[in-house]
């Protein structure tokens, strides 16, 4: 492709994206295709000869668009946001234009140094402890990892290696494999699946400790589990605390977990992938309690900070512990500026060798939006969630399931799990809004999260309207299944002929009889 | 940022990239900045208020560009290529425009399905065995990982978990930690650093077996090491064979390694990050010998296939073995289409949960270039390397160090290591071209690799000219250090006053005396 063609193609793509985002509110958030739709509609081999970009652009409309789930739609309320923004998209393009691989300083000084800069910017914006700053006196700092999963895995692996080293020094008579066989890690039963996965990958089992009724893990729970394990000869290496669980955005009590970790010489990692944004605003300043005890922390910029995925910020108190665990150098990677303090060779801080110039999109986005603009965005998510919560509270068919936090509201139809699963199913099938359900101690609930690139109050109203509409159908069906025995004062019925359900006048389930 | 502003900013960025690439030949390939240049020149906090994109664009010219190492320059001959291309850049932008996270089919059917399509396209283009195709009858297929490092780590982890499971079944009396403590993995001493790192991360030591004089690992070497280890009670899990080592692009003898792996029930992974492109062309068809025995294989599209980093293709014979090792599901990830055969939930095939829509840039690039165009590109790299090799061969100050392979020529100034290190140093300091050195059994050599987005014959000539120029200086300095005792028929001298060097009439070093 010649430069002139690229100028045309690139500009057409810019317009395509702008048109896509401008009209995203008008299309169904979920696609209407069946599995295999695309596989079956395209050639089975690379075309022999070059195709014109206009043909390809037409296919993006014809083949790709129908199979897109619109994460940037204001009607997307599933999972957590994967926000993007116009400046971030341009940053991504520029980064692809340079196509440098920043595994060491010499491989593009701007790539490494801009990352140092924006990670310190972010640490200050989030009011993180000094020890996470590159510009502090210690050996800490931040890095952009590919994902929260990778960040947590890096923490687990570093904790594992430094523990093995320490225990081996304390007990030279123990074999390394004996030590490795006794390692144990902790998190809560509300932690993201990637925590458990990190344990599998690292071959260190995670104990997923039970949380309290608010889905919170506290120090006493950790202490109890750890002292039991220590008595049994196990060797704890890390506790991954959640600041914003995936299910309900609960906040583990870092302030009580931290001292126990510190006292027992185990790594404290804080997974603040979503709720880390709270560190930046007054309303959630209490979340910062205990952070001064953390060894590492991760926070996704594609949640509130409008930098598109992938962009998982991670801060490490003592990067040397990570470097010591992973460093495998080769002569072809050496360069004359190596080892200069304060300019990290980030390849030693992460799993892969190669790394994209991700700092560019961060820098462009943060400057375009400004610190005040980001705070405004966080507050916007909070107030939209509050608006939604009010709708729920004022409808007595529903109940709030967990305390609203940042942009997330967890709620449910009063009644049994099937009712709620049916509601999610109906909503998904109707494709007007997209939500997913959560589960806590056998209770299913619905998660409503403010996502999208530009969600407004009218979108919250639209979503609530849709939820109400589908709820009427679900409740009506449940009633029909009970052979029309619909009682006007009881909105809660059951959806299966195989069950009979008894409700009291408060719509609480008294009993369910299965045939 | 409003859509209208994005249209302006985006189009300005398109022009910036086109201008950058069109003029890349005229700028020094290496930057002229000192460590800290950028950190010291930008504000230390996020600006409070939004900045205009024109200010940011100006800063990209002023602050970023001076700190870029120009990987797409035709004068970049270091490492291996990280090719980009115009269509790939547009693909990256479109993918950022959609900003979907394809961890399951429902999260954007197009994202998962297009990946299935392009991975089969590539498998066919590379003439890979049937068992690596999604469209084959088995449970194999391809996935785009973030990096070769991650691909190799996934293979090591899957091999580890399935071995532990198997051995535990065979020996239920052994404890799991006993089994894990005995695990061992193999690769050659020429393998990329990421292989050894995968071992560190997986807590499975890699034996880096010695290669023959051509840097090749063969079956007998593996068999010898493995039978020794088996006798010592160790449990082999994987052999990572290199098809194209990082140092000299040597090709391990997969055909002799494969049967030994198969016979001993250990995983055979082929790291073809660079040289996998050879599978596509007749000249290197012999590299395909033994691939039918491989359990997994990785190949970087940003080497010959013009898709910008990150884009590491990986194929797996039996994806269920990976899925079984890593699967940690949660209710919020479940969807109604789950488990449908042939439409993989790729999150189970990789380390992170999230994944970008990388297939889009692959699809756009492959279609824009066409199968014939890609083959032409591979042949172009080969013939440019041959052109360079001829220059080396015809200059008796130099010697070829390893057999030319694809786009890589390994060569050196006849004489000692310091001479070659000095040459690399001078070349790097002069910033006209960028190369790095390699080392094999205490001998340093220079690696000349055809990289860049559009390298031409004149660029090879330019590079050779620069190498000659710097060589004269290096040899002259070596002579000066010998107090002007320069012998016209001997071009090889030593660069240190602390050493005396004796050469014969063929310029071969007879002896070196150290004071």
Tab-separated table of N, CA and C in Angstrom, chain A residues 330-440:
chain	number	residue	atom	x	y	z
A	330	UNK	N	20.435	-11.511	27.756
A	330	UNK	CA	21.234	-12.048	26.659
A	330	UNK	C	22.041	-10.899	26.077
A	331	UNK	N	23.099	-11.216	25.398
A	331	UNK	CA	23.982	-10.163	24.891
A	331	UNK	C	23.257	-9.260	23.898
A	332	UNK	N	22.348	-9.834	23.105
A	332	UNK	CA	21.689	-9.000	22.099
A	332	UNK	C	20.712	-7.994	22.715
A	333	UNK	N	20.447	-8.151	24.012
A	333	UNK	CA	19.563	-7.194	24.678
A	333	UNK	C	20.337	-6.119	25.438
A	334	UNK	N	21.629	-6.294	25.518
A	334	UNK	CA	22.434	-5.347	26.293
A	334	UNK	C	22.584	-4.019	25.565
A	335	UNK	N	22.713	-2.948	26.319
A	335	UNK	CA	22.985	-1.657	25.703
A	335	UNK	C	23.734	-0.794	26.704
A	336	UNK	N	24.357	0.245	26.202
A	336	UNK	CA	25.325	0.965	27.032
A	336	UNK	C	24.704	1.745	28.189
A	337	UNK	N	23.379	1.986	28.101
A	337	UNK	CA	22.759	2.786	29.152
A	337	UNK	C	22.135	1.925	30.245
A	338	UNK	N	22.387	0.633	30.136
A	338	UNK	CA	21.718	-0.292	31.034
A	338	UNK	C	22.083	-0.051	32.493
A	339	UNK	N	21.107	-0.296	33.352
A	339	UNK	CA	21.380	-0.235	34.781
A	339	UNK	C	21.422	1.177	35.342
A	340	UNK	N	21.221	2.166	34.470
A	340	UNK	CA	21.197	3.536	34.977
A	340	UNK	C	19.974	3.683	35.873
A	341	UNK	N	20.201	4.195	37.037
A	341	UNK	CA	19.103	4.213	37.998
A	341	UNK	C	17.988	5.118	37.501
A	342	UNK	N	16.788	4.799	37.870
A	342	UNK	CA	15.577	5.551	37.578
A	342	UNK	C	15.116	5.462	36.135
A	343	UNK	N	15.854	4.830	35.252
A	343	UNK	CA	15.317	4.564	33.916
A	343	UNK	C	15.219	3.038	33.800
A	344	UNK	N	14.058	2.521	34.083
A	344	UNK	CA	13.940	1.060	34.157
A	344	UNK	C	13.965	0.389	32.786
A	345	UNK	N	14.517	-0.816	32.745
A	345	UNK	CA	14.314	-1.680	31.582
A	345	UNK	C	13.073	-2.501	31.893
A	346	UNK	N	11.948	-2.020	31.405
A	346	UNK	CA	10.664	-2.578	31.843
A	346	UNK	C	10.499	-4.060	31.511
A	347	UNK	N	11.308	-4.586	30.570
A	347	UNK	CA	11.133	-6.007	30.236
A	347	UNK	C	11.297	-6.895	31.471
A	348	UNK	N	12.076	-6.409	32.459
A	348	UNK	CA	12.281	-7.212	33.664
A	348	UNK	C	11.116	-7.091	34.647
A	349	UNK	N	10.184	-6.231	34.349
A	349	UNK	CA	9.056	-6.002	35.265
A	349	UNK	C	7.810	-6.768	34.796
A	350	UNK	N	7.927	-7.496	33.735
A	350	UNK	CA	6.733	-8.067	33.109
A	350	UNK	C	7.017	-9.459	32.556
A	351	UNK	N	5.980	-10.103	32.071
A	351	UNK	CA	6.131	-11.466	31.563
A	351	UNK	C	6.724	-11.492	30.161
A	352	UNK	N	6.156	-10.772	29.200
A	352	UNK	CA	6.750	-10.833	27.852
A	352	UNK	C	8.034	-10.018	27.745
A	353	UNK	N	8.760	-10.247	26.672
A	353	UNK	CA	9.937	-9.440	26.371
A	353	UNK	C	9.499	-8.151	25.676
A	354	UNK	N	8.698	-8.288	24.643
A	354	UNK	CA	8.280	-7.130	23.852
A	354	UNK	C	7.230	-6.302	24.576
A	355	UNK	N	7.153	-5.045	24.209
A	355	UNK	CA	6.107	-4.199	24.786
A	355	UNK	C	5.783	-3.052	23.831
A	356	UNK	N	4.495	-2.761	23.686
A	356	UNK	CA	4.052	-1.685	22.816
A	356	UNK	C	4.250	-0.340	23.498
A	357	UNK	N	4.146	0.700	22.705
A	357	UNK	CA	4.295	2.078	23.203
A	357	UNK	C	2.929	2.529	23.732
A	358	UNK	N	2.508	1.919	24.840
A	358	UNK	CA	1.166	2.191	25.370
A	358	UNK	C	1.092	3.545	26.073
A	359	UNK	N	2.246	4.015	26.566
A	359	UNK	CA	2.225	5.277	27.312
A	359	UNK	C	1.724	6.425	26.448
A	360	UNK	N	1.878	6.280	25.135
A	360	UNK	CA	1.496	7.361	24.228
A	360	UNK	C	-0.004	7.661	24.328
A	361	UNK	N	-0.815	6.605	24.297
A	361	UNK	CA	-2.262	6.851	24.369
A	361	UNK	C	-2.662	7.367	25.746
A	362	UNK	N	-1.940	6.941	26.769
A	362	UNK	CA	-2.228	7.440	28.118
A	362	UNK	C	-1.944	8.937	28.175
A	363	UNK	N	-0.774	9.300	27.689
A	363	UNK	CA	-0.334	10.703	27.726
A	363	UNK	C	-1.306	11.591	26.956
A	364	UNK	N	-1.656	11.150	25.756
A	364	UNK	CA	-2.561	11.940	24.916
A	364	UNK	C	-3.936	12.064	25.574
A	365	UNK	N	-4.415	10.952	26.133
A	365	UNK	CA	-5.749	10.979	26.740
A	365	UNK	C	-5.777	11.845	27.996
A	366	UNK	N	-4.798	11.652	28.873
A	366	UNK	CA	-4.808	12.419	30.131
A	366	UNK	C	-4.700	13.913	29.857
A	367	UNK	N	-3.894	14.280	28.856
A	367	UNK	CA	-3.759	15.705	28.544
A	367	UNK	C	-5.028	16.255	27.907
A	368	UNK	N	-5.640	15.447	27.051
A	368	UNK	CA	-6.839	15.924	26.367
A	368	UNK	C	-8.002	16.095	27.340
A	369	UNK	N	-8.077	15.180	28.300
A	369	UNK	CA	-9.202	15.232	29.240
A	369	UNK	C	-8.879	16.145	30.429
A	370	UNK	N	-7.662	16.084	30.920
A	370	UNK	CA	-7.273	16.896	32.077
A	370	UNK	C	-7.715	16.246	33.385
A	371	UNK	N	-6.997	16.551	34.460
A	371	UNK	CA	-7.287	15.926	35.762
A	371	UNK	C	-8.729	16.199	36.191
A	372	UNK	N	-9.167	17.445	35.985
A	372	UNK	CA	-10.525	17.782	36.385
A	372	UNK	C	-11.539	16.984	35.566
A	373	UNK	N	-11.268	16.835	34.282
A	373	UNK	CA	-12.160	16.087	33.398
A	373	UNK	C	-12.297	14.628	33.816
A	374	UNK	N	-11.194	14.045	34.271
A	374	UNK	CA	-11.260	12.641	34.702
A	374	UNK	C	-12.096	12.532	35.973
A	375	UNK	N	-11.855	13.459	36.903
A	375	UNK	CA	-12.659	13.441	38.133
A	375	UNK	C	-14.137	13.623	37.799
A	376	UNK	N	-14.412	14.515	36.873
A	376	UNK	CA	-15.813	14.721	36.459
A	376	UNK	C	-16.401	13.412	35.928
A	377	UNK	N	-15.596	12.682	35.182
A	377	UNK	CA	-16.085	11.425	34.616
A	377	UNK	C	-16.394	10.409	35.718
A	378	UNK	N	-15.523	10.336	36.707
A	378	UNK	CA	-15.764	9.416	37.833
A	378	UNK	C	-17.065	9.813	38.544
A	379	UNK	N	-17.199	11.112	38.771
A	379	UNK	CA	-18.421	11.579	39.436
A	379	UNK	C	-19.663	11.333	38.588
A	380	UNK	N	-19.503	11.440	37.298
A	380	UNK	CA	-20.646	11.182	36.417
A	380	UNK	C	-21.108	9.729	36.562
A	381	UNK	N	-20.151	8.803	36.543
A	381	UNK	CA	-20.516	7.394	36.721
A	381	UNK	C	-21.227	7.197	38.062
A	382	UNK	N	-20.698	7.856	39.096
A	382	UNK	CA	-21.298	7.702	40.424
A	382	UNK	C	-22.726	8.229	40.446
A	383	UNK	N	-22.936	9.380	39.811
A	383	UNK	CA	-24.277	9.962	39.915
A	383	UNK	C	-25.263	9.224	39.007
A	384	UNK	N	-24.798	8.688	37.898
A	384	UNK	CA	-25.702	7.891	37.049
A	384	UNK	C	-26.098	6.602	37.773
A	385	UNK	N	-25.155	6.011	38.487
A	385	UNK	CA	-25.473	4.789	39.240
A	385	UNK	C	-26.486	5.111	40.339
A	386	UNK	N	-26.307	6.276	40.946
A	386	UNK	CA	-27.239	6.681	42.003
A	386	UNK	C	-28.649	6.858	41.425
A	387	UNK	N	-28.705	7.451	40.246
A	387	UNK	CA	-29.999	7.635	39.572
A	387	UNK	C	-30.677	6.276	39.369
A	388	UNK	N	-29.868	5.317	38.907
A	388	UNK	CA	-30.419	3.988	38.674
A	388	UNK	C	-30.867	3.354	39.986
A	389	UNK	N	-30.050	3.494	40.997
A	389	UNK	CA	-30.382	2.904	42.300
A	389	UNK	C	-31.712	3.445	42.825
A	390	UNK	N	-31.932	4.714	42.617
A	390	UNK	CA	-33.193	5.305	43.071
A	390	UNK	C	-34.394	4.652	42.400
A	391	UNK	N	-34.251	4.379	41.107
A	391	UNK	CA	-35.349	3.682	40.419
A	391	UNK	C	-35.618	2.338	41.077
A	392	UNK	N	-34.549	1.621	41.391
A	392	UNK	CA	-34.704	0.292	41.982
A	392	UNK	C	-35.380	0.398	43.342
A	393	UNK	N	-34.877	1.321	44.141
A	393	UNK	CA	-35.394	1.467	45.505
A	393	UNK	C	-36.891	1.795	45.507
A	394	UNK	N	-37.288	2.556	44.512
A	394	UNK	CA	-38.684	3.000	44.480
A	394	UNK	C	-39.632	2.019	43.795
A	395	UNK	N	-39.151	0.861	43.456
A	395	UNK	CA	-40.011	-0.166	42.851
A	395	UNK	C	-39.981	-1.372	43.775
A	396	UNK	N	-41.097	-1.660	44.424
A	396	UNK	CA	-41.041	-2.678	45.465
A	396	UNK	C	-40.991	-4.119	44.942
A	397	UNK	N	-40.991	-4.279	43.612
A	397	UNK	CA	-40.751	-5.624	43.078
A	397	UNK	C	-39.257	-5.980	43.172
A	398	UNK	N	-38.445	-4.947	43.359
A	398	UNK	CA	-36.987	-5.138	43.341
A	398	UNK	C	-36.383	-4.919	44.710
A	399	UNK	N	-35.169	-5.425	44.850
A	399	UNK	CA	-34.397	-5.114	46.060
A	399	UNK	C	-32.944	-4.855	45.670
A	400	UNK	N	-32.327	-3.981	46.439
A	400	UNK	CA	-30.892	-3.744	46.267
A	400	UNK	C	-30.148	-4.920	46.883
A	401	UNK	N	-29.180	-5.462	46.158
A	401	UNK	CA	-28.493	-6.645	46.681
A	401	UNK	C	-27.215	-6.294	47.425
A	402	UNK	N	-26.506	-5.313	46.939
A	402	UNK	CA	-25.265	-4.906	47.622
A	402	UNK	C	-25.164	-3.397	47.537
A	403	UNK	N	-24.409	-2.855	48.442
A	403	UNK	CA	-24.273	-1.409	48.501
A	403	UNK	C	-23.733	-0.871	47.174
A	404	UNK	N	-24.407	0.153	46.654
A	404	UNK	CA	-23.915	0.794	45.432
A	404	UNK	C	-22.478	1.281	45.629
A	405	UNK	N	-21.648	1.050	44.629
A	405	UNK	CA	-20.260	1.517	44.721
A	405	UNK	C	-19.817	2.018	43.356
A	406	UNK	N	-19.296	3.225	43.332
A	406	UNK	CA	-18.883	3.871	42.088
A	406	UNK	C	-20.008	3.754	41.057
A	407	UNK	N	-19.771	3.076	39.950
A	407	UNK	CA	-20.794	3.032	38.910
A	407	UNK	C	-21.613	1.754	38.884
A	408	UNK	N	-21.537	0.963	39.937
A	408	UNK	CA	-22.185	-0.350	39.924
A	408	UNK	C	-23.361	-0.428	40.905
A	409	UNK	N	-24.470	-0.950	40.397
A	409	UNK	CA	-25.620	-1.227	41.257
A	409	UNK	C	-25.956	-2.713	41.135
A	410	UNK	N	-25.988	-3.412	42.253
A	410	UNK	CA	-26.359	-4.828	42.262
A	410	UNK	C	-27.754	-4.940	42.844
A	411	UNK	N	-28.640	-5.536	42.095
A	411	UNK	CA	-30.046	-5.580	42.527
A	411	UNK	C	-30.674	-6.865	42.013
A	412	UNK	N	-31.905	-7.088	42.394
A	412	UNK	CA	-32.578	-8.304	41.941
A	412	UNK	C	-34.078	-8.140	42.092
A	413	UNK	N	-34.800	-8.935	41.338
A	413	UNK	CA	-36.229	-9.082	41.563
A	413	UNK	C	-36.381	-9.837	42.865
A	414	UNK	N	-37.217	-9.358	43.744
A	414	UNK	CA	-37.477	-10.135	44.947
A	414	UNK	C	-37.989	-11.496	44.515
A	415	UNK	N	-37.504	-12.519	45.169
A	415	UNK	CA	-37.938	-13.852	44.779
A	415	UNK	C	-36.758	-14.734	44.470
A	416	UNK	N	-37.004	-15.794	43.746
A	416	UNK	CA	-35.953	-16.799	43.617
A	416	UNK	C	-34.998	-16.524	42.449
A	417	UNK	N	-33.993	-17.360	42.354
A	417	UNK	CA	-32.945	-17.179	41.350
A	417	UNK	C	-33.465	-17.295	39.925
A	418	UNK	N	-34.382	-18.255	39.701
A	418	UNK	CA	-34.884	-18.468	38.345
A	418	UNK	C	-35.526	-17.205	37.786
A	419	UNK	N	-36.233	-16.529	38.643
A	419	UNK	CA	-36.887	-15.290	38.244
A	419	UNK	C	-35.845	-14.309	37.695
A	420	UNK	N	-34.760	-14.198	38.407
A	420	UNK	CA	-33.705	-13.262	37.997
A	420	UNK	C	-32.946	-13.754	36.772
A	421	UNK	N	-32.729	-15.053	36.712
A	421	UNK	CA	-32.066	-15.602	35.522
A	421	UNK	C	-32.946	-15.414	34.296
A	422	UNK	N	-34.234	-15.578	34.480
A	422	UNK	CA	-35.158	-15.360	33.361
A	422	UNK	C	-35.159	-13.909	32.912
A	423	UNK	N	-35.068	-13.037	33.889
A	423	UNK	CA	-35.054	-11.615	33.547
A	423	UNK	C	-33.809	-11.280	32.707
A	424	UNK	N	-32.677	-11.767	33.159
A	424	UNK	CA	-31.435	-11.527	32.403
A	424	UNK	C	-31.548	-12.121	30.997
A	425	UNK	N	-32.147	-13.290	30.933
A	425	UNK	CA	-32.288	-13.956	29.635
A	425	UNK	C	-33.153	-13.115	28.693
A	426	UNK	N	-34.267	-12.651	29.207
A	426	UNK	CA	-35.180	-11.836	28.383
A	426	UNK	C	-34.511	-10.541	27.937
A	427	UNK	N	-33.818	-9.917	28.858
A	427	UNK	CA	-33.147	-8.652	28.534
A	427	UNK	C	-32.091	-8.882	27.451
A	428	UNK	N	-31.354	-9.960	27.622
A	428	UNK	CA	-30.301	-10.273	26.641
A	428	UNK	C	-30.914	-10.570	25.280
A	429	UNK	N	-31.988	-11.336	25.280
A	429	UNK	CA	-32.619	-11.686	24.002
A	429	UNK	C	-33.177	-10.462	23.287
A	430	UNK	N	-33.595	-9.492	24.047
A	430	UNK	CA	-34.184	-8.303	23.431
A	430	UNK	C	-33.141	-7.300	22.943
A	431	UNK	N	-31.892	-7.493	23.394
A	431	UNK	CA	-30.736	-6.769	22.846
A	431	UNK	C	-30.782	-5.254	22.986
A	432	UNK	N	-31.671	-4.737	23.806
A	432	UNK	CA	-31.727	-3.269	23.958
A	432	UNK	C	-30.658	-2.783	24.917
A	433	UNK	N	-30.464	-3.546	25.979
A	433	UNK	CA	-29.384	-3.245	26.919
A	433	UNK	C	-28.663	-4.560	27.214
A	434	UNK	N	-27.437	-4.450	27.719
A	434	UNK	CA	-26.686	-5.665	28.037
A	434	UNK	C	-26.229	-5.591	29.488
A	435	UNK	N	-26.656	-6.591	30.269
A	435	UNK	CA	-26.218	-6.740	31.661
A	435	UNK	C	-25.835	-8.204	31.861
A	436	UNK	N	-25.085	-8.480	32.902
A	436	UNK	CA	-24.838	-9.873	33.271
A	436	UNK	C	-25.224	-10.072	34.731
A	437	UNK	N	-25.368	-11.317	35.122
A	437	UNK	CA	-25.738	-11.562	36.509
A	437	UNK	C	-24.536	-11.973	37.340
A	438	UNK	N	-24.679	-11.822	38.627
A	438	UNK	CA	-23.677	-12.283	39.564
A	438	UNK	C	-24.307	-13.279	40.506
A	439	UNK	N	-23.487	-13.869	41.340
A	439	UNK	CA	-24.013	-14.858	42.286
A	439	UNK	C	-23.233	-14.709	43.577
A	440	UNK	N	-23.938	-14.709	44.687
A	440	UNK	CA	-23.247	-14.687	45.977
A	440	UNK	C	-23.971	-15.618	46.921
